[in-house]
Coordinates of C-alpha atoms in Angstrom, one line a residue:
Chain A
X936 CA -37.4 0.4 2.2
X937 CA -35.4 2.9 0.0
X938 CA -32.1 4.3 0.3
X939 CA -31.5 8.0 1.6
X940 CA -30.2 9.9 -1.5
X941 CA -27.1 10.2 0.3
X942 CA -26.8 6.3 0.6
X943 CA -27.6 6.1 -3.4
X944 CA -25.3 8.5 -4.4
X945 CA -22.4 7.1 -2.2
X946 CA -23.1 3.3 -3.1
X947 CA -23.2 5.1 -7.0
X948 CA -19.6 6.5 -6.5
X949 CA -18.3 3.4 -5.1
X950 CA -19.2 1.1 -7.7
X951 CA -17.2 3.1 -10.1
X952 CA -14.6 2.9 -8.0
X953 CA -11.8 0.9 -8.9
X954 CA -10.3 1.5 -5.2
X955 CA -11.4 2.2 -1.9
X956 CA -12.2 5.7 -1.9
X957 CA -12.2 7.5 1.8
X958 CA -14.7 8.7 3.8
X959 CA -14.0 12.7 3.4
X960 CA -13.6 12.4 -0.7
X961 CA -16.8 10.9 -1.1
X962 CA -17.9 13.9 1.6
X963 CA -16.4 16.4 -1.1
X964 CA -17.4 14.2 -4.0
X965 CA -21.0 14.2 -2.8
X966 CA -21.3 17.3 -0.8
X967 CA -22.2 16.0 2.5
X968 CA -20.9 15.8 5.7
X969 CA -18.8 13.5 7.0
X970 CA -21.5 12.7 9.3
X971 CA -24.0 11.6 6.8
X972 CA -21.6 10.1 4.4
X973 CA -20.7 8.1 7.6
X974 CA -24.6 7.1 8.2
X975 CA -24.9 6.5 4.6
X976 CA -22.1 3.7 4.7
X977 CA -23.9 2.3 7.4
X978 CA -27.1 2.5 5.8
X979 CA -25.2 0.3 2.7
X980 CA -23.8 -2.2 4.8
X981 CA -27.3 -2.9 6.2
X982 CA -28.7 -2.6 2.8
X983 CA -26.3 -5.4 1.0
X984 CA -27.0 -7.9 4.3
X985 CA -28.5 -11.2 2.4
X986 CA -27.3 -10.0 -1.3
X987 CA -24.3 -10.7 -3.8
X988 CA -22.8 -7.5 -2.3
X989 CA -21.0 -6.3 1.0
X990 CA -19.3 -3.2 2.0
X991 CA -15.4 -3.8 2.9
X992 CA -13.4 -1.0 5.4
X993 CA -9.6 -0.3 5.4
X994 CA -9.7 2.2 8.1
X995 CA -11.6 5.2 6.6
X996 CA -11.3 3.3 2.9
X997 CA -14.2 1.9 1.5
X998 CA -15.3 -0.2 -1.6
X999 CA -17.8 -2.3 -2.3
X1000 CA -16.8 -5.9 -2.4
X1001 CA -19.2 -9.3 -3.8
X1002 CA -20.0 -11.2 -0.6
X1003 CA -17.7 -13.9 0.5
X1004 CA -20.2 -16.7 0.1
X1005 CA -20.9 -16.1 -3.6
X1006 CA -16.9 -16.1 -4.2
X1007 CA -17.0 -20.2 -6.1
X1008 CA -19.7 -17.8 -8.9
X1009 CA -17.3 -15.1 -9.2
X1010 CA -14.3 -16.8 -9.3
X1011 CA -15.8 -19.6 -12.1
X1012 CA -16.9 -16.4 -14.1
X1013 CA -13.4 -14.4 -13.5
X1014 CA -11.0 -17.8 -14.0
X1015 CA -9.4 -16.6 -10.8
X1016 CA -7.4 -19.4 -8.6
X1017 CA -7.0 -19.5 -5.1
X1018 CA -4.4 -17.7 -3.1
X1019 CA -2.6 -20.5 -2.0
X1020 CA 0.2 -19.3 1.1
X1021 CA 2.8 -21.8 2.9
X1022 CA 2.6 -21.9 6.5
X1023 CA 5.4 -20.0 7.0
X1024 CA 4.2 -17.2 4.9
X1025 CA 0.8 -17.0 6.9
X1026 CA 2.5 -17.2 10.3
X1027 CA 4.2 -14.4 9.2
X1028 CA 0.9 -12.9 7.4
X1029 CA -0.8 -13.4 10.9
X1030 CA 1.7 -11.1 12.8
X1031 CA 1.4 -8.4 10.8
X1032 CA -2.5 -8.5 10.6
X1033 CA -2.7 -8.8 14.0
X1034 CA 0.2 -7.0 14.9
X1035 CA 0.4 -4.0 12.5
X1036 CA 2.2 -1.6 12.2
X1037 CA 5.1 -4.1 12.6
X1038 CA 8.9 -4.1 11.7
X1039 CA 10.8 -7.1 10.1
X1040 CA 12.7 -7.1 13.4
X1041 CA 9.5 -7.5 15.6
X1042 CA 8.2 -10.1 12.8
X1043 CA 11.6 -12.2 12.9
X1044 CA 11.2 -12.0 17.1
X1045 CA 7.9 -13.6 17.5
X1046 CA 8.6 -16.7 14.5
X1047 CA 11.8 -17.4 15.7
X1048 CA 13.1 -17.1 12.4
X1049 CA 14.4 -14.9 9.2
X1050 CA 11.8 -13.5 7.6
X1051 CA 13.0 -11.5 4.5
X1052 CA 11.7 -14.7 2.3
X1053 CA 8.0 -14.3 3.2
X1054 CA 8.0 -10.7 3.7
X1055 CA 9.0 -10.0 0.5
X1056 CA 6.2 -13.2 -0.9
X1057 CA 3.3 -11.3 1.2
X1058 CA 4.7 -7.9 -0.5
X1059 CA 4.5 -9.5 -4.1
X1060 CA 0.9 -10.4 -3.8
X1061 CA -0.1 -7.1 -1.9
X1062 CA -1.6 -8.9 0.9
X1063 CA 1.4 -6.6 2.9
X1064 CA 2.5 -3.2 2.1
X1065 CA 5.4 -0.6 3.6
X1066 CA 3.2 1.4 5.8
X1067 CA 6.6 4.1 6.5
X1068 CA 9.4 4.3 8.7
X1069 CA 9.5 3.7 12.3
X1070 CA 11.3 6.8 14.1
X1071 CA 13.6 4.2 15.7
X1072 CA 17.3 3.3 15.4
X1073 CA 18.0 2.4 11.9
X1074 CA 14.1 4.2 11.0
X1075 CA 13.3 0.5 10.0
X1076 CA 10.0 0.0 7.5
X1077 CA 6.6 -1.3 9.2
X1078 CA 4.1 -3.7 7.7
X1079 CA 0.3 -4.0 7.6
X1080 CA -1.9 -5.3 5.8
X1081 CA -4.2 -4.3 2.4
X1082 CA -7.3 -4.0 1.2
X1083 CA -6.8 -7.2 -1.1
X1084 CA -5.9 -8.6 1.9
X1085 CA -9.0 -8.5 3.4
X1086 CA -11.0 -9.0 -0.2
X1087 CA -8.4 -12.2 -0.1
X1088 CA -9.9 -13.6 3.6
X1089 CA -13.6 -12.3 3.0
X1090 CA -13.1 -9.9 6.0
X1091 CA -15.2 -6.8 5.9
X1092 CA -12.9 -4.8 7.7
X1093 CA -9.4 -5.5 10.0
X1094 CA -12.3 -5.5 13.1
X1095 CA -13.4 -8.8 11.5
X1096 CA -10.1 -10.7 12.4
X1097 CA -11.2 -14.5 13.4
X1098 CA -10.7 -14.4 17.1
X1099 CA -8.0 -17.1 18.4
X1100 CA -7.5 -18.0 21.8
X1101 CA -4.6 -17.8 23.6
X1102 CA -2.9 -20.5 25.2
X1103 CA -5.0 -18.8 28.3
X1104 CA -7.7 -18.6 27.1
X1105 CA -8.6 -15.2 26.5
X1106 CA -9.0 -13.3 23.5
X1107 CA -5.8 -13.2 22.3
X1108 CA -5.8 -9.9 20.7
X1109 CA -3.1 -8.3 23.1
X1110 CA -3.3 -11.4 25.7
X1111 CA 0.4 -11.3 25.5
X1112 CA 2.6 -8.5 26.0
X1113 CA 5.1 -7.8 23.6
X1114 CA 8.2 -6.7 24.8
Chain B
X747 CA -1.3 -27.0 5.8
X748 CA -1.4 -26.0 2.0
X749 CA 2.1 -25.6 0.5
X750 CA 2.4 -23.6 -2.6
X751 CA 4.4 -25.2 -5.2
X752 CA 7.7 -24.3 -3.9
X753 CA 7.6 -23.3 -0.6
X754 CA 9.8 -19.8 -0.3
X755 CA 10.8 -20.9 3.3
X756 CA 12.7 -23.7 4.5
X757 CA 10.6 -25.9 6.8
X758 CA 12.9 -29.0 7.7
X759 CA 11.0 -32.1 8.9
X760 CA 7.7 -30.1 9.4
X761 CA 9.3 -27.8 11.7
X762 CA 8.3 -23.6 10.7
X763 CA 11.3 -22.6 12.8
X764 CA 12.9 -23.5 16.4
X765 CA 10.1 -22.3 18.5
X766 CA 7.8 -24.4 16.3
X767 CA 10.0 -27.4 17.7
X768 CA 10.0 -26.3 20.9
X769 CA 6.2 -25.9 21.1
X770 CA 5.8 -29.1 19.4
X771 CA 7.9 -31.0 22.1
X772 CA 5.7 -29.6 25.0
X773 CA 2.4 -30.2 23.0
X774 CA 3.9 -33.6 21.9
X775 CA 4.3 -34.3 25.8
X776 CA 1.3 -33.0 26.6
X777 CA 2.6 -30.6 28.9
X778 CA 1.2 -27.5 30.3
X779 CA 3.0 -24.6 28.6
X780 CA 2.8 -22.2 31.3
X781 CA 4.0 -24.6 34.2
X782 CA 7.3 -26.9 32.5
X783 CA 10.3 -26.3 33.1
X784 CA 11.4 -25.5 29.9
X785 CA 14.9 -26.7 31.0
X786 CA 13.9 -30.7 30.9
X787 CA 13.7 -30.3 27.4
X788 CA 17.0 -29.6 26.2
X789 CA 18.4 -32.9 26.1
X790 CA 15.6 -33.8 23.9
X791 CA 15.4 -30.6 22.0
X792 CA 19.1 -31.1 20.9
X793 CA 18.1 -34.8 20.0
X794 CA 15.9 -33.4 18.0
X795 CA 18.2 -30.6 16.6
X796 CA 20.3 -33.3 15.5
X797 CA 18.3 -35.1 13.3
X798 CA 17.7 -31.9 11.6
X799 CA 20.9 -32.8 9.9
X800 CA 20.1 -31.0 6.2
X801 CA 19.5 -27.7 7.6
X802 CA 21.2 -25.4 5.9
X803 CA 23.8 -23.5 8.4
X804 CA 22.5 -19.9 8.7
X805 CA 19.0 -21.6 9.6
X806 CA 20.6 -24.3 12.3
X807 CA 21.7 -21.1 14.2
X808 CA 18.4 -20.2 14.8
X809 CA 18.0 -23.4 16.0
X810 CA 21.3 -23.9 18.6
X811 CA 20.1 -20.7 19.9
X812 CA 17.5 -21.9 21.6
X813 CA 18.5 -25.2 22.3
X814 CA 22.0 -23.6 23.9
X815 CA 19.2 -21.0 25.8
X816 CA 17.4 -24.7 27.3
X817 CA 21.0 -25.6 27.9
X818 CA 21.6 -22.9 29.8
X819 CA 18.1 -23.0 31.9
X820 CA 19.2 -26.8 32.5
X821 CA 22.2 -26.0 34.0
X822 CA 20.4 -23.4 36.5
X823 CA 18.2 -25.7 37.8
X824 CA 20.8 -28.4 38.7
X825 CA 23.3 -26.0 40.0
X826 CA 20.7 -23.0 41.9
X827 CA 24.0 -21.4 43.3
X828 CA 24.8 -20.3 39.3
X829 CA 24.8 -16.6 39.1
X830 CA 24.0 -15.0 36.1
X831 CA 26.7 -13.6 34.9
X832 CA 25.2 -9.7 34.6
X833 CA 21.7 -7.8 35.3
X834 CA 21.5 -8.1 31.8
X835 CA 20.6 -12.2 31.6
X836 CA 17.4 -11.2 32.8
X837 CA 17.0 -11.6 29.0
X838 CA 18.1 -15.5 30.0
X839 CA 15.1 -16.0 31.7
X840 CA 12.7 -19.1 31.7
X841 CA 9.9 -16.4 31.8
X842 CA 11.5 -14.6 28.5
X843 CA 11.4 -18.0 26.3
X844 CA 8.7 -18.7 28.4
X845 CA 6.6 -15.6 26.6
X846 CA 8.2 -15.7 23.5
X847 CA 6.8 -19.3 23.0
X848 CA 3.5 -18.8 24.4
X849 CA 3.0 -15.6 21.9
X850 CA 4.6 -18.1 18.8
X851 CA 1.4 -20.3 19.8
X852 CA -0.8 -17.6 20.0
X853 CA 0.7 -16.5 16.4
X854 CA 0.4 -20.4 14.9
X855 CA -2.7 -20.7 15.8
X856 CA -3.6 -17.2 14.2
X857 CA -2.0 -18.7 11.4
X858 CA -3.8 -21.4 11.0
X859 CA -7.5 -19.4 11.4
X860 CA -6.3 -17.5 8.3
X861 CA -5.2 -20.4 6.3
X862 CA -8.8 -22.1 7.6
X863 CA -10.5 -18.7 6.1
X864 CA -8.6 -19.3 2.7
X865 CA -8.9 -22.9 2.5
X866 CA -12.7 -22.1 2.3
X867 CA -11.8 -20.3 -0.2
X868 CA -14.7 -17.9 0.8
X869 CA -13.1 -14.4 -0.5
X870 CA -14.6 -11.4 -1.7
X871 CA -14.0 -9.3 -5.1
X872 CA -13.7 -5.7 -6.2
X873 CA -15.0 -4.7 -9.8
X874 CA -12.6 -4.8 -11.7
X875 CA -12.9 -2.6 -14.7
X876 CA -10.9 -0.9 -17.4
X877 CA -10.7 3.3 -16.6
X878 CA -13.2 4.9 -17.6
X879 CA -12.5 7.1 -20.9
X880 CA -14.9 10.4 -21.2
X881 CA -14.6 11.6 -24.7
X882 CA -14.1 15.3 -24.2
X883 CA -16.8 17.5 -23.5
X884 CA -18.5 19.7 -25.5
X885 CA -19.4 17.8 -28.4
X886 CA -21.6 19.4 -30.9
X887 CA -24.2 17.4 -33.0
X888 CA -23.5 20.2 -36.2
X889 CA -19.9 20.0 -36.1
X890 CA -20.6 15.8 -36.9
X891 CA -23.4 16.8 -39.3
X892 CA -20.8 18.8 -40.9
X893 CA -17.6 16.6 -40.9
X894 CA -19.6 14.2 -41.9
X895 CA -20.8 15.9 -45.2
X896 CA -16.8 17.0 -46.1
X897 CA -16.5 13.4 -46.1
X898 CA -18.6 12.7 -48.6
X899 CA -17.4 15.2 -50.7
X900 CA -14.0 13.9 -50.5
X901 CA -15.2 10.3 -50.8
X902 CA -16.4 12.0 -54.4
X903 CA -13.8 13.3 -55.6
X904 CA -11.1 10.3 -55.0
X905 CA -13.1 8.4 -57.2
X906 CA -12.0 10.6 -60.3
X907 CA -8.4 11.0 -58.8
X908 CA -6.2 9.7 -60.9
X909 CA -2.9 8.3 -58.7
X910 CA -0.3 10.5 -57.1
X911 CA 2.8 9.2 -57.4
X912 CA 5.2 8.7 -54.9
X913 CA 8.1 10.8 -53.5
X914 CA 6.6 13.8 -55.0
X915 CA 7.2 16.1 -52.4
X916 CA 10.7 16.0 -50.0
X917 CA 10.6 16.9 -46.4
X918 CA 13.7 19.1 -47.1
X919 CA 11.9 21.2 -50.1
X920 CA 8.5 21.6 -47.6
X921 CA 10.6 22.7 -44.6
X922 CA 12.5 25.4 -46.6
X923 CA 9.0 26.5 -47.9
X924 CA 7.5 26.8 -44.7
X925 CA 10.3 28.0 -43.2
X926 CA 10.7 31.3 -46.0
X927 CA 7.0 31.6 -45.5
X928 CA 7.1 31.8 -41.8
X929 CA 10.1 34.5 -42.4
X930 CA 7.7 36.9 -44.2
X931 CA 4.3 36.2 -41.9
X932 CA 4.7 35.8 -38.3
X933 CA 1.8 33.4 -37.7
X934 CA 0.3 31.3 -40.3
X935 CA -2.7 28.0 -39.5
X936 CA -1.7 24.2 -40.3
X937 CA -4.8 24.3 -42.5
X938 CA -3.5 27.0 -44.4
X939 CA -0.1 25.2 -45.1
X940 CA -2.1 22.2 -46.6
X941 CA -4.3 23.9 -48.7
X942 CA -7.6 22.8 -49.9
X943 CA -7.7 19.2 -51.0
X944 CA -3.9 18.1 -49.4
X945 CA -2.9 14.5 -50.2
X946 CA -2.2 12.2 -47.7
X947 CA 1.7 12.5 -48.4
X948 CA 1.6 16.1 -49.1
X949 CA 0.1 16.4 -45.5
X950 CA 2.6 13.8 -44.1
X951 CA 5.8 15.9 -45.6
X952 CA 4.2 19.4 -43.8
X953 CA 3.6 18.0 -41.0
X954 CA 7.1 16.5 -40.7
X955 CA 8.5 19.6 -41.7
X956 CA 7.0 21.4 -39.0
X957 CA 8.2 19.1 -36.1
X958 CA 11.4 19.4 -37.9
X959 CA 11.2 23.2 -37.7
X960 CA 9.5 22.8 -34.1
X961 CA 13.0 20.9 -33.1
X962 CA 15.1 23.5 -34.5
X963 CA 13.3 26.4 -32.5
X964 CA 12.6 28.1 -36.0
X965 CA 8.3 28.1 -34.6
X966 CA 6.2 27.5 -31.8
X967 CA 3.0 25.8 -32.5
X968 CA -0.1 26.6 -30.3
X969 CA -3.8 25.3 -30.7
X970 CA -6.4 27.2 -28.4
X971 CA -8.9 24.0 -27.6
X972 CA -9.2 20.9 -28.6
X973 CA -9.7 20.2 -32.4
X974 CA -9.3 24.0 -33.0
X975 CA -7.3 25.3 -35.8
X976 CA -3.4 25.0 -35.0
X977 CA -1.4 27.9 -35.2
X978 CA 2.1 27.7 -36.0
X979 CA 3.7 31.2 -35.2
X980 CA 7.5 32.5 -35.6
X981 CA 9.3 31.8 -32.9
X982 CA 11.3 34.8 -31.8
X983 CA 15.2 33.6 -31.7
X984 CA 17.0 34.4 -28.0
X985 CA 20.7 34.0 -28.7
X986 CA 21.1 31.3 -25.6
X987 CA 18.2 29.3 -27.6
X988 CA 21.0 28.9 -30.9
X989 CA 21.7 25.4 -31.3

């Protein structure tokens, strides 16, 4: 099996790439559609299935990522340590990921608690970020998550959320209303 | 659960925050969290509260909040014939607390998938490498066949060059040469101004002099491409430029 050229010259761009680079500039980078670029991505992430590699989505971002099961190699080989987070920190992380775009306010509601502590922790180690302004009283900032977030939790894109059950027993994805 | 080494938010006796309390009393009781009345567990909710005794005061609200909102549900249920005291309690509601704590579980238990996930430590990485730096374009194979050969011939010649010595030239001389020389040509080349074999300090002192006279507005200095010969030109005096 060989790769379409469009596939070679897309998986060529993004391992340059120092960042996730979208969908329509590697169209105008490449000179395809968005179409094919869009088939070619998919024809990667087939392509890496079983190797060191894997292809890793933030919305129409992309970047080619090592596979999560070959991160004890690449972290021996980079000295990296592992991202360690207090519960409190990923209860909050878990709202946003799951929740995003999300205010402090809506943040603070669910925990229960002040949140301006682990906010500003998840901020410092870019596994949040200020997506904008709500056009709401006060126009207060909302959250979501990163790409190092994801590269962080071996996801390969937010669609790969583990799926937790609610207290019902459903998928919990929007098992409860919020109010 | 993995603490870092200094966990940035309180968490008194194991508890993340009142509704972690609360939702450890009913699991603690084994109780069905979408059938108790959540009003039975005030008196041991506040028991509770009450041994938190370190807890720093703008955190305890958070806590009397909801114990004063089981107070509240408590009371209701012994006395039915207790009217709310607006449309607006419907905020007071067990069904309100009731959600709020069955999407805190929902959120803990997200919470701890994601710690699971990092525990395993099974993460993925981007390359990571320095930015790329192109050399500029258009290089040309005679231009390096040719510098290459003016160093040799300059190598040559400092081996019969006797010493220079020091301070021969001032920046203030240079700058009034270039200056009287700009005054009677309007454009003249860098490589003109340092002549055919220039010293290292005679090339130091003229090209100080020309930033000097570059400051004062006296010439412009323009260079077409890269490398290419720069051009230092008279710079036409507007009266609103004067120093």
């Amino acid at each position: 099996m060989t790769r379409s050229v469009t596939a070679a010259a897309v998986e060529a761009v993004l391992f340059v790439a120092e960042k996730p680079v979208s969908r329509s500039e590697l169209a105008k980078t490449i000179g395809a559609g968005s179409k094919a670029i869009g088939e070619a991505l998919a024809e990667l992430e087939e392509w890496y299935r079983g190797t060191g590699l894997r292809l890793q989505h933030e919305g129409d971002d992309w970047q080619i990522v090592t596979a999560p099961e070959m991160a004890p190699h690449v972290a021996t080989y980079l000295g990296a340590d592992r991202l360690r987070l207090s519960s409190a920190a990923l209860e909050t992380l878990a709202v946003v990921a799951y929740r995003q775009p999300v205010t402090r306010a809506e943040v603070e509601s669910i925990r229960g608690v002040n949140c301006d502590q682990t906010i500003y922790t998840l901020m410092s180690r870019r596994l949040i970020e200020e997506l904008g302004r709500r056009e709401a009283p006060g126009s207060p900032f909302e959250y979501g998550t990163t790409w190092e977030f994801l590269e962080c939790f071996g996801l390969t894109s937010l669609d790969a959320l583990p799926t937790v059950l609610s207290p019902e027993g459903v998928r919990s994805d929007d098992a409860v209303a919020s109010q | 659960m993995p603490v870092g080494p200094r966990p940035p938010e309180v968490s008194v006796a194991g508890f993340a925050g009142p509704l972690d309390l609360l939702l450890e009393l009913v699991e603690e009781k084994k109780l069905d969290i979408f059938t108790v009345r959540l009003g039975e567990l005030a008196d041991e909710y506040l028991a509770r509260v009450r041994a938190l005794a370190a807890l720093p005061a703008d955190e305890v609200s958070a806590f009397l909040y909801i114990a004063s909102r089981l107070v509240l549900l408590k009371a209701r249920s012994l006395l039915p014939s207790l009217v709310p005291l607006s449309d607006d309690d419907e905020l007071d509601t067990e069904e309100e607390l009731r959600l709020r704590l069955i999407e805190y579980a929902t959120t803990k238990g997200r919470a701890e998938a994601l710690g699971d996930r990092l525990r395993a430590g099974d993460r993925a990485f981007h390359r990571e490498g320095g930015t790329v730096e192109l050399p500029p374009k258009g290089g040309n194979p005679d231009a390096l066949a040719a510098a290459w050969l003016k160093v040799l011939t300059l190598t040559k010649r400092t081996d019969e060059e006797v010493e220079v010595p020091g301070e021969r030239y001032s920046v203030e001389q240079r700058t009034a040469e270039i200056e009287a020389l700009i005054a009677e040509q309007p454009a003249v080349t860098f490589g003109t101004l340092l002549g055919d074999q220039p010293t290292l300090g005679y090339a130091i002192v003229t090209f100080i002099a020309l930033l000097d006279l570059y400051r004062r507005l006296v010439i412009d200095i323009t260079q077409d491409e890269l490398f290419g010969e720069i051009r230092i030109v008279r710079k036409i005096r507007r009266m609103e430029e004067l120093p």
